mmCIF file of C-alpha atoms in Angstrom:
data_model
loop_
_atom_site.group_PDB
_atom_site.id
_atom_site.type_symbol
_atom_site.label_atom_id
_atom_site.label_comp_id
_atom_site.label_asym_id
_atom_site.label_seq_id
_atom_site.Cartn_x
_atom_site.Cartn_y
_atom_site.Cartn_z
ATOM 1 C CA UNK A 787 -1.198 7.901 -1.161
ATOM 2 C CA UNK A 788 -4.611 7.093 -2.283
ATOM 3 C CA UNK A 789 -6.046 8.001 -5.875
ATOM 4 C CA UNK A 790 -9.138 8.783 -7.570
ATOM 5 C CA UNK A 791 -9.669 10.592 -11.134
ATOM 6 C CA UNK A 792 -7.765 13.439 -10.193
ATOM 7 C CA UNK A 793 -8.214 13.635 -6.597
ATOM 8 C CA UNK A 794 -5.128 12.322 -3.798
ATOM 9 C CA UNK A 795 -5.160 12.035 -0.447
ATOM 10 C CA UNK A 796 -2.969 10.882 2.147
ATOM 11 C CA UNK A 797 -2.314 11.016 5.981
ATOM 12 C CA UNK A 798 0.882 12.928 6.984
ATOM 13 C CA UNK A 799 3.027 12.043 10.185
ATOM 14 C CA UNK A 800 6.071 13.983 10.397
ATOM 15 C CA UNK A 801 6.263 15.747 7.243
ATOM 16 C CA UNK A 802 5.365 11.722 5.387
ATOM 17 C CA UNK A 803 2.630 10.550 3.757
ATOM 18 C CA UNK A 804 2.136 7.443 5.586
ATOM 19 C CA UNK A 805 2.162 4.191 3.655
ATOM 20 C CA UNK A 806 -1.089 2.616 2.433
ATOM 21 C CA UNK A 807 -1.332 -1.134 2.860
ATOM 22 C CA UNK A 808 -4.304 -2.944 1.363
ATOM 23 C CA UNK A 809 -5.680 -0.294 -1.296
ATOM 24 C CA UNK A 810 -9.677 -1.063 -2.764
ATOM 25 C CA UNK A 811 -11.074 1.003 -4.658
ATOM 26 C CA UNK A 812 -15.215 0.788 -5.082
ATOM 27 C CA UNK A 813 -16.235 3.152 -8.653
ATOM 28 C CA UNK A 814 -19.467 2.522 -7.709
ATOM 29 C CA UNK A 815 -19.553 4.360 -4.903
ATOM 30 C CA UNK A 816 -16.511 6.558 -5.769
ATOM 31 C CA UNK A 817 -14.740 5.368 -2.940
ATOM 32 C CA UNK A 818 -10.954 4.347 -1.828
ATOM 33 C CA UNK A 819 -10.276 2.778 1.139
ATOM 34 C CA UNK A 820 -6.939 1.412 2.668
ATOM 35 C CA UNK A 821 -5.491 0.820 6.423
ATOM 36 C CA UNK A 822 -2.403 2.859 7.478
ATOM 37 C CA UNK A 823 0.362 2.042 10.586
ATOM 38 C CA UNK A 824 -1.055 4.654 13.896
ATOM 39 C CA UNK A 825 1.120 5.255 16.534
ATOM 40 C CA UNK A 826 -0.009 7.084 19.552
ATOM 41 C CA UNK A 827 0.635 9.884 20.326
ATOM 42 C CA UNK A 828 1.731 11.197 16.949
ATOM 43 C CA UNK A 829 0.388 13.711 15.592
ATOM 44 C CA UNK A 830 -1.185 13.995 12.160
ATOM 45 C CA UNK A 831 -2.990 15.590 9.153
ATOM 46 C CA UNK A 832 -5.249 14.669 6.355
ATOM 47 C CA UNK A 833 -3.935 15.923 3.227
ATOM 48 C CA UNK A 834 -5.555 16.042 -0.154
ATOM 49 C CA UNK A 835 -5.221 17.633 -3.788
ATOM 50 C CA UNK A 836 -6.680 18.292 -6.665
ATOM 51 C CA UNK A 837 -4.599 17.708 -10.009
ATOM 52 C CA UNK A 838 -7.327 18.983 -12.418
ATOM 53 C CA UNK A 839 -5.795 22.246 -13.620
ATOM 54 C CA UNK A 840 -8.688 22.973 -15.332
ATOM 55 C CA UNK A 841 -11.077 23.019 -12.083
ATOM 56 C CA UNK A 842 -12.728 26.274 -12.113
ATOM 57 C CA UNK A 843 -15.484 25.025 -9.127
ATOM 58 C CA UNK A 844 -15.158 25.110 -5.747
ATOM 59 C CA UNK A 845 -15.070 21.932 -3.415
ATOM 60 C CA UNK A 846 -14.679 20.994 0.400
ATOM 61 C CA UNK A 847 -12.803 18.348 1.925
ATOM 62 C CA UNK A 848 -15.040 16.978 4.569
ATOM 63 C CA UNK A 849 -13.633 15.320 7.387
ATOM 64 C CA UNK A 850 -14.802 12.546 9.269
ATOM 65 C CA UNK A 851 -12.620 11.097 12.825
ATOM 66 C CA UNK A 852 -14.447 7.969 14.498
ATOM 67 C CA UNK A 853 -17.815 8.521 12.994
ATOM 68 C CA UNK A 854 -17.785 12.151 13.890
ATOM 69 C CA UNK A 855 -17.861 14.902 11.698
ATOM 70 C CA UNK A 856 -14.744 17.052 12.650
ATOM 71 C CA UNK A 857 -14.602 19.942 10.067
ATOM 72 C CA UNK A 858 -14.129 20.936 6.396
ATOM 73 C CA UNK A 859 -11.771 22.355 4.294
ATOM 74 C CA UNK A 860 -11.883 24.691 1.307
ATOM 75 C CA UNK A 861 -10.823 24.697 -1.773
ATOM 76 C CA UNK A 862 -10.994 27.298 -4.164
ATOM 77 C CA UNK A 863 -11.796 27.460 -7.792
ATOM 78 C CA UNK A 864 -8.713 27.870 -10.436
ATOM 79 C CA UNK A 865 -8.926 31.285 -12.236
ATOM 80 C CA UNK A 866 -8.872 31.433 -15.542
ATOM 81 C CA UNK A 867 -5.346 30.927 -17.225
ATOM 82 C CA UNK A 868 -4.358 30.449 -13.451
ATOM 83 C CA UNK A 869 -1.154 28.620 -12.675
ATOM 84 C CA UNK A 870 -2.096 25.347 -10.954
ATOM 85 C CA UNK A 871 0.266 26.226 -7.841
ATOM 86 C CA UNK A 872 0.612 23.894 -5.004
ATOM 87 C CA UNK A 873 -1.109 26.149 -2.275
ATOM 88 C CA UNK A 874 -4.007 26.355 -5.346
ATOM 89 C CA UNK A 875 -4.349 22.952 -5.835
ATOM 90 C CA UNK A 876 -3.226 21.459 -2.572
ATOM 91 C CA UNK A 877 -4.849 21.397 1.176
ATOM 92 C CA UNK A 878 -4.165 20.160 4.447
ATOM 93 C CA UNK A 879 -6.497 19.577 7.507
ATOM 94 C CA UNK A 880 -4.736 19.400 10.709
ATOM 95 C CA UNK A 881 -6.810 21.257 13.425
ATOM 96 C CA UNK A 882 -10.461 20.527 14.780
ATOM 97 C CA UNK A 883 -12.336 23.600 16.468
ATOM 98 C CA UNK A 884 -12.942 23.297 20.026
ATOM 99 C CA UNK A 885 -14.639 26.448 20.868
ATOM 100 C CA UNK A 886 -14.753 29.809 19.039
ATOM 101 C CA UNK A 887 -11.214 30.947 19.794
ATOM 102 C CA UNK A 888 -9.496 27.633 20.223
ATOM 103 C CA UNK A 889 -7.886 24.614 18.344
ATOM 104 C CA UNK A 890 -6.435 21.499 18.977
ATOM 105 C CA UNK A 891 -4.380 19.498 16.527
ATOM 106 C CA UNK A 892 -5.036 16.089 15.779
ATOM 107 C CA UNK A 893 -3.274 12.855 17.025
ATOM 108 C CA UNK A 894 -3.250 9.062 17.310
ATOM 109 C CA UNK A 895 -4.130 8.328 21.093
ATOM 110 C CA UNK A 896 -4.686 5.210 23.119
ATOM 111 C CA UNK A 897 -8.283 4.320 23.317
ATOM 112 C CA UNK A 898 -9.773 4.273 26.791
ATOM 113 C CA UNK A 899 -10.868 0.968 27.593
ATOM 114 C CA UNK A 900 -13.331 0.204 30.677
ATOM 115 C CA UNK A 901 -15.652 -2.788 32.167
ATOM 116 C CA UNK A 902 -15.272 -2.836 35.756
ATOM 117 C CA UNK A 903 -17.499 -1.571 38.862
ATOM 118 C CA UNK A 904 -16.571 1.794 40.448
ATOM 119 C CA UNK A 905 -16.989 1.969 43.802
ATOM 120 C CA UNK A 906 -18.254 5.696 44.269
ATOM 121 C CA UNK A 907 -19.128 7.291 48.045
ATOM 122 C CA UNK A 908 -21.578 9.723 48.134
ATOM 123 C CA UNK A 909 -23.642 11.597 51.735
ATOM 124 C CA UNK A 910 -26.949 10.491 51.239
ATOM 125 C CA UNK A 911 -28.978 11.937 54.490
ATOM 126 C CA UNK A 912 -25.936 12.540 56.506
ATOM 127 C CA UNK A 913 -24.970 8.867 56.370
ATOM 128 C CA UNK A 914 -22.112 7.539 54.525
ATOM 129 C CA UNK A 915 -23.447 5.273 51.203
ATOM 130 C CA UNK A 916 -21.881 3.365 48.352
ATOM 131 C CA UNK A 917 -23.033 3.254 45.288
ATOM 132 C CA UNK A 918 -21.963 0.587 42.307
ATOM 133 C CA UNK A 919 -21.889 2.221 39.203
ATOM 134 C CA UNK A 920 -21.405 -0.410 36.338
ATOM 135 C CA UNK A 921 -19.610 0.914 33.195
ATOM 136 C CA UNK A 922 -20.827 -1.497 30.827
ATOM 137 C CA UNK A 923 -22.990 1.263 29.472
ATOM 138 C CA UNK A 924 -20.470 1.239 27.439
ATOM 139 C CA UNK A 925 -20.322 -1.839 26.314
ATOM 140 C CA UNK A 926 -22.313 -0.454 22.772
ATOM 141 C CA UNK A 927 -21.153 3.041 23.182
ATOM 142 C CA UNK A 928 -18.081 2.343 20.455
ATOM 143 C CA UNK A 929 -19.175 4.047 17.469
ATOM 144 C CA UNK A 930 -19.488 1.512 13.797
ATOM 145 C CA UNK A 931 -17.028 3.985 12.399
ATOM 146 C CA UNK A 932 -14.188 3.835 15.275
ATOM 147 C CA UNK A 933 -10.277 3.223 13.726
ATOM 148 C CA UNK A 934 -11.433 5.615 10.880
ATOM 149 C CA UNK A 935 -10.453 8.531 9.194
ATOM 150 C CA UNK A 936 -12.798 9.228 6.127
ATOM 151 C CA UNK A 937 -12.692 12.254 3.858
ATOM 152 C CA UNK A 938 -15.328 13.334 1.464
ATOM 153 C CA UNK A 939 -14.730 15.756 -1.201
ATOM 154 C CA UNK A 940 -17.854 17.599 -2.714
ATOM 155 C CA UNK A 941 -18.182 20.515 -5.252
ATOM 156 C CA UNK A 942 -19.641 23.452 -3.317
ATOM 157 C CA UNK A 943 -20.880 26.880 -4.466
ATOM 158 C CA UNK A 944 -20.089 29.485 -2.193
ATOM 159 C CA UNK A 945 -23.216 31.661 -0.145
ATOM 160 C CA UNK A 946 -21.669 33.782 2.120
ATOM 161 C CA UNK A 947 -19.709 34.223 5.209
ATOM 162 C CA UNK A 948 -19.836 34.064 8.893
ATOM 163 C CA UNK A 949 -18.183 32.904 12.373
ATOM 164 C CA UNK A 950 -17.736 30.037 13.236
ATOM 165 C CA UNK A 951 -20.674 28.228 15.569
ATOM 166 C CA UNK A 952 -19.797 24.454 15.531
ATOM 167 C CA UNK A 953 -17.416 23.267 17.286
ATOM 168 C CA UNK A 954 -15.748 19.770 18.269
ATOM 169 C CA UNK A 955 -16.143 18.011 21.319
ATOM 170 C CA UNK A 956 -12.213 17.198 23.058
ATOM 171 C CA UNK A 957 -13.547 14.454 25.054
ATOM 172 C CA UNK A 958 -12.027 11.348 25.159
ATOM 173 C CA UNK A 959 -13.231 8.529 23.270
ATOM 174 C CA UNK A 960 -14.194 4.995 26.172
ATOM 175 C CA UNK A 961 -15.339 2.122 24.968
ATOM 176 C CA UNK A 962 -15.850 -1.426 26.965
ATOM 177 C CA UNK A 963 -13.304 -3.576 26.872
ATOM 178 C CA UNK A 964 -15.182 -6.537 25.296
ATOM 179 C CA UNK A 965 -16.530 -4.382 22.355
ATOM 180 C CA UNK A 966 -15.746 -5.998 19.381
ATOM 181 C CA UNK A 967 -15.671 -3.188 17.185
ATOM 182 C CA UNK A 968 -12.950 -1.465 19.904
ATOM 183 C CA UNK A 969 -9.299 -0.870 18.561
ATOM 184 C CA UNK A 970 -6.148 0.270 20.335
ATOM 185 C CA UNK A 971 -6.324 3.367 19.387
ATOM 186 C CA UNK A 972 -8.283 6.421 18.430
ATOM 187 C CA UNK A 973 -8.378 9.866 17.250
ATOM 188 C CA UNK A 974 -7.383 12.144 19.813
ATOM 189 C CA UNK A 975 -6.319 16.039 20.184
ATOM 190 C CA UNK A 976 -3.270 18.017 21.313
ATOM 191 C CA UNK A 977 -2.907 20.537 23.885
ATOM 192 C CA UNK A 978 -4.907 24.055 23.163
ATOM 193 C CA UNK A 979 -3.930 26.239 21.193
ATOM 194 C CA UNK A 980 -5.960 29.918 21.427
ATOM 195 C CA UNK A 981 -6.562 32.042 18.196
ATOM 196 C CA UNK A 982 -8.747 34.977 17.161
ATOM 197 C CA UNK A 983 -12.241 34.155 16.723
ATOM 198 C CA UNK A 984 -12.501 32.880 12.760
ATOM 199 C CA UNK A 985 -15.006 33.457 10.225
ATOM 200 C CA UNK A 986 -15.881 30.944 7.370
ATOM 201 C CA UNK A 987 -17.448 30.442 4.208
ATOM 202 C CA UNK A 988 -20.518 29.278 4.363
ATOM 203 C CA UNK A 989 -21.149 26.673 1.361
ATOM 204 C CA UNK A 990 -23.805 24.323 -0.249
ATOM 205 C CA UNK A 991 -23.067 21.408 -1.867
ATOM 206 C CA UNK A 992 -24.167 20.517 -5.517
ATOM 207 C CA UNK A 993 -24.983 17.221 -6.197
ATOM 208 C CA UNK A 994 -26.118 14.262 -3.720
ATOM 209 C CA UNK A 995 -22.649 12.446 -4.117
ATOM 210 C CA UNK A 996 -19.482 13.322 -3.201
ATOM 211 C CA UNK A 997 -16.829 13.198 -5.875
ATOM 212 C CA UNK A 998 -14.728 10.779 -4.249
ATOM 213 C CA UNK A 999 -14.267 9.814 -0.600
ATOM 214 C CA UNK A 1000 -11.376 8.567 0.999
ATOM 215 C CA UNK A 1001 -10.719 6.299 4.016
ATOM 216 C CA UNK A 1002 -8.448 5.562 5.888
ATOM 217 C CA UNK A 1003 -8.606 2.476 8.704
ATOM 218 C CA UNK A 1004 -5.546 3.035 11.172
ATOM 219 C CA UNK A 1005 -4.239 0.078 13.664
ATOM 220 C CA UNK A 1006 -1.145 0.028 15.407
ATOM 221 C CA UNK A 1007 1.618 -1.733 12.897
ATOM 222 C CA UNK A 1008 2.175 -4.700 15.240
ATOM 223 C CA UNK A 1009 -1.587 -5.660 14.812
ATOM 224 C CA UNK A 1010 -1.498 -4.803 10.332
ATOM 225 C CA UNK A 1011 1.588 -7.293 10.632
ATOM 226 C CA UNK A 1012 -0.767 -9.849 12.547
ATOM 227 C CA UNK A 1013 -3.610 -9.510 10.580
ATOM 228 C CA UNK A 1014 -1.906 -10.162 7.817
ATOM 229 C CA UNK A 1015 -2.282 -6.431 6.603
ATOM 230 C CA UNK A 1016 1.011 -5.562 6.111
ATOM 231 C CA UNK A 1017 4.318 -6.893 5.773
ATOM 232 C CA UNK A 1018 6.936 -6.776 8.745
ATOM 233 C CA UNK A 1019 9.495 -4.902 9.094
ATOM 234 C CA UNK A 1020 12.821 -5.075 7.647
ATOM 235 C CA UNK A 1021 14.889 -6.869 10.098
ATOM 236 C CA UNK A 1022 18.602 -5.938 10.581
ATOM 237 C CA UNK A 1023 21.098 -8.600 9.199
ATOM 238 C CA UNK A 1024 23.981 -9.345 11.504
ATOM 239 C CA UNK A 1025 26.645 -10.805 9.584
ATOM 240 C CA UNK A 1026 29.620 -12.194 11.490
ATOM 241 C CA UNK A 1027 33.017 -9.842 10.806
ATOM 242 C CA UNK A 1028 35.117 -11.845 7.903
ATOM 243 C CA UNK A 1029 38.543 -11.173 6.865
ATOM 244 C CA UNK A 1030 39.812 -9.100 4.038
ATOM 245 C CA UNK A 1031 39.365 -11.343 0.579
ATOM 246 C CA UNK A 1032 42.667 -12.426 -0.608
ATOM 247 C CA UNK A 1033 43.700 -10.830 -3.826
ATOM 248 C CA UNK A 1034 44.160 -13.122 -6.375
ATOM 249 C CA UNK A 1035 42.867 -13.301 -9.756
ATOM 250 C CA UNK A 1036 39.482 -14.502 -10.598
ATOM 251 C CA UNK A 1037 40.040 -17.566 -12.698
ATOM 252 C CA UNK A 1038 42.054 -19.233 -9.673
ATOM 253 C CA UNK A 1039 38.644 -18.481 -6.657
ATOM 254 C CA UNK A 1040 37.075 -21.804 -6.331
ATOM 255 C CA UNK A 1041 33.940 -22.001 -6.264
ATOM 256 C CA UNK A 1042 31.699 -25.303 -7.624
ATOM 257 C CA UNK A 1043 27.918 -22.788 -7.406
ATOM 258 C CA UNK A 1044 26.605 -24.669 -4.554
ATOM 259 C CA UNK A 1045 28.143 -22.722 -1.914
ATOM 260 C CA UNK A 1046 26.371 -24.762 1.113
ATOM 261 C CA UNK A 1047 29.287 -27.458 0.903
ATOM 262 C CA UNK A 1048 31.781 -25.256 0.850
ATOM 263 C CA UNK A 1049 33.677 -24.157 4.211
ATOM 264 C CA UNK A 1050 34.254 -20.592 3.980
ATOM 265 C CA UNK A 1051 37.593 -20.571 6.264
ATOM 266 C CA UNK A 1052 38.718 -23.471 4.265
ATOM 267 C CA UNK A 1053 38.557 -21.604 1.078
ATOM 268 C CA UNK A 1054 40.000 -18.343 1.383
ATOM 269 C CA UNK A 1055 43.183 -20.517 3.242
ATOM 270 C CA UNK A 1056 43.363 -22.400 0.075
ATOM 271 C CA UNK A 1057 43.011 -18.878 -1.534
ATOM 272 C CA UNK A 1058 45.583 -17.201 0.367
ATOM 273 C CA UNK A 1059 48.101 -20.313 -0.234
ATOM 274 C CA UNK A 1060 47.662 -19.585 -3.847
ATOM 275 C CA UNK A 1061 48.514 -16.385 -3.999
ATOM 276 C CA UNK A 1062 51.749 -16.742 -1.710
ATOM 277 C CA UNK A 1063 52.536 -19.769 -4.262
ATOM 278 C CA UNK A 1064 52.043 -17.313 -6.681
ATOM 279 C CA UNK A 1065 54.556 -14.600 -5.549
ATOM 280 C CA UNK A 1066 57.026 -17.231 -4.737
ATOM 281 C CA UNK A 1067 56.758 -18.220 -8.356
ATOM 282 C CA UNK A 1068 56.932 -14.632 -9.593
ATOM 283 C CA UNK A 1069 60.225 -14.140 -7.006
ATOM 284 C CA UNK A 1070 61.980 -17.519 -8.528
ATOM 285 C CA UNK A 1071 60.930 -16.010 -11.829
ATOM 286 C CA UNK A 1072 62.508 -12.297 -11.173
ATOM 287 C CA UNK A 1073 65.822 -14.013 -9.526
ATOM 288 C CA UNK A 1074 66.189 -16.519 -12.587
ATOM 289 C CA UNK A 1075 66.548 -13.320 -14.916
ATOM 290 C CA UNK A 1076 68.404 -11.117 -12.473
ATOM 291 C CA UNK A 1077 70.936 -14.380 -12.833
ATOM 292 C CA UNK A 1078 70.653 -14.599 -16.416
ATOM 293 C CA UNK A 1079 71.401 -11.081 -17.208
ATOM 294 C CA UNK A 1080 74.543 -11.109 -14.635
ATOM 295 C CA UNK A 1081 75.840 -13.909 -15.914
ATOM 296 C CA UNK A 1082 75.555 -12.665 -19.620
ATOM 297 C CA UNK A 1083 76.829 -9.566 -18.913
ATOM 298 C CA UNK A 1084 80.066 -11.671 -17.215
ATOM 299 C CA UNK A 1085 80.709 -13.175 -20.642
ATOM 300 C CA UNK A 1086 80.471 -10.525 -22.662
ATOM 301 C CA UNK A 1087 83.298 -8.444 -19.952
ATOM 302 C CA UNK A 1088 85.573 -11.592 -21.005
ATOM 303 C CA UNK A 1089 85.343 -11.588 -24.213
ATOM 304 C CA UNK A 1090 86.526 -8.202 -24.380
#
């Protein structure tokens, strides 16, 4: 989870904040950024809260997916004496609107790569034609933001209400293959989900910087691992099945603190030899006394 003053943020993948690998935070532009793990097809949401309990001013969480504006968020001023709850001090963005009764929640997708001729057919004056269309009109089309997730939080005053009038666009995101600034993946949406048409707040922001913005630059793991980004993954040990340790006492377990000279099997032999030495001792020991205390008790019959 990112931090700044008293403002977190996170992204959220199955109920988790995802981890944050290589955190920098810029005061002069009140700004945090840090690159988190995507996987496609996963779906996500931007969280973000506000620990002031004090705040009695309104803000928006503006979002920001590839360079394009996807939505805001409200959140509203603390009342006076008003618990800080979590639902108070605490909001999540998960949806983008797609038209004025619709959403879509938002996911990690595969980015569409192209950079090849399509052969098309079209009727041109009754005749059969073919017509080459190249794609690398796409070849600049990737936007300077792409792989991004930013969030800008602003205190707002409030001006009224209304429905809802822009929307996002669901199309996908293509870029051509030999873009440089192209990544495996991209923001993309769920299926459609229908609701009742939904009015909002209309706001204006005070001020001509936002409090603090967040972002978040998302790669597939495998590639933060390559880059150097973040650390691999915890690898399974698979330790070869030993026997049960011998049960003798501590002072007799050799051991000379080197332990790569030492042959494991070797040792707990030598270790299990000890300890049957050992009970054969104790057994002469027990017998000796048995025999001692018979014979003694013999002696003592005959003197009687």
């Amino acid at each position: 989870m990112l931090s700044y003053g008293t403002l977190r943020a996170c992204i959220r993948v199955d109920g988790q904040a995802l981890e944050s690998y290589g955190i920098e935070t810029f005061p002069e532009e009140n700004k945090v950024t840090c690159w988190i793990a995507s996987e496609a097809g996963k779906t996500f949401s931007i969280v973000w809260q506000d620990i002031n309990h004090a705040r009695q001013y309104h803000q928006t969480g503006d979002v920001t997916l590839d360079g394009i504006h996807g939505g805001g968020k409200l959140m509203h001023a603390l009342g006076f004496n008003e618990p800080p709850t979590y639902q108070r001090s605490t909001s999540e963005f998960k949806y983008v609107n797609t038209s004025m009764n619709s959403i879509r929640p938002l996911t990690f997708s595969r980015l569409q790569l192209t950079g090849q001729f399509y052969l098309v057919q079209t009727i041109r004056l009754q005749k059969d034609a073919h017509i080459l269309i190249d794609e690398d009109q796409h070849l600049n089309s990737a936007h300077a933001d792409l792989g991004e997730i930013s969030l800008a939080i602003w205190p707002v005053s409030v001006i009224g209400r209304g429905y809802r009038k822009n929307t996002v666009s669901a199309k996908g995101t293509i870029v051509h293959e030999r873009s440089k600034k192209a990544s495996s993946h991209c923001v993309g949406f769920g299926e459609e989900i229908r609701v009742p048409p939904q009015q909002v707040i209309n706001v204006a922001r005070v001020g001509i910087t936002p409090t603090a913005t967040f972002v978040f630059r998302y790669r597939p793991l495998d590639r933060l691992v390559a880059d150097g980004i973040a650390p691999p993954p915890m690898q399974p040990s698979w330790g070869t099945k030993r026997e049960a340790p011998v049960d003798v006492p501590e002072s007799e377990n050799y051991n000379d603190g080197t332990g790569s000279d030492i042959d494991d099997e070797a040792l707990r032999e030598l270790n299990a030899l000890k300890a049957q030495v050992k009970r054969l001792e104790e057994r002469i020991t027990t017998t000796r006394s048995a025999k001692r205390v018979k014979l003694e008790s013999s002696d003592s019959m005959r003197r009687q």
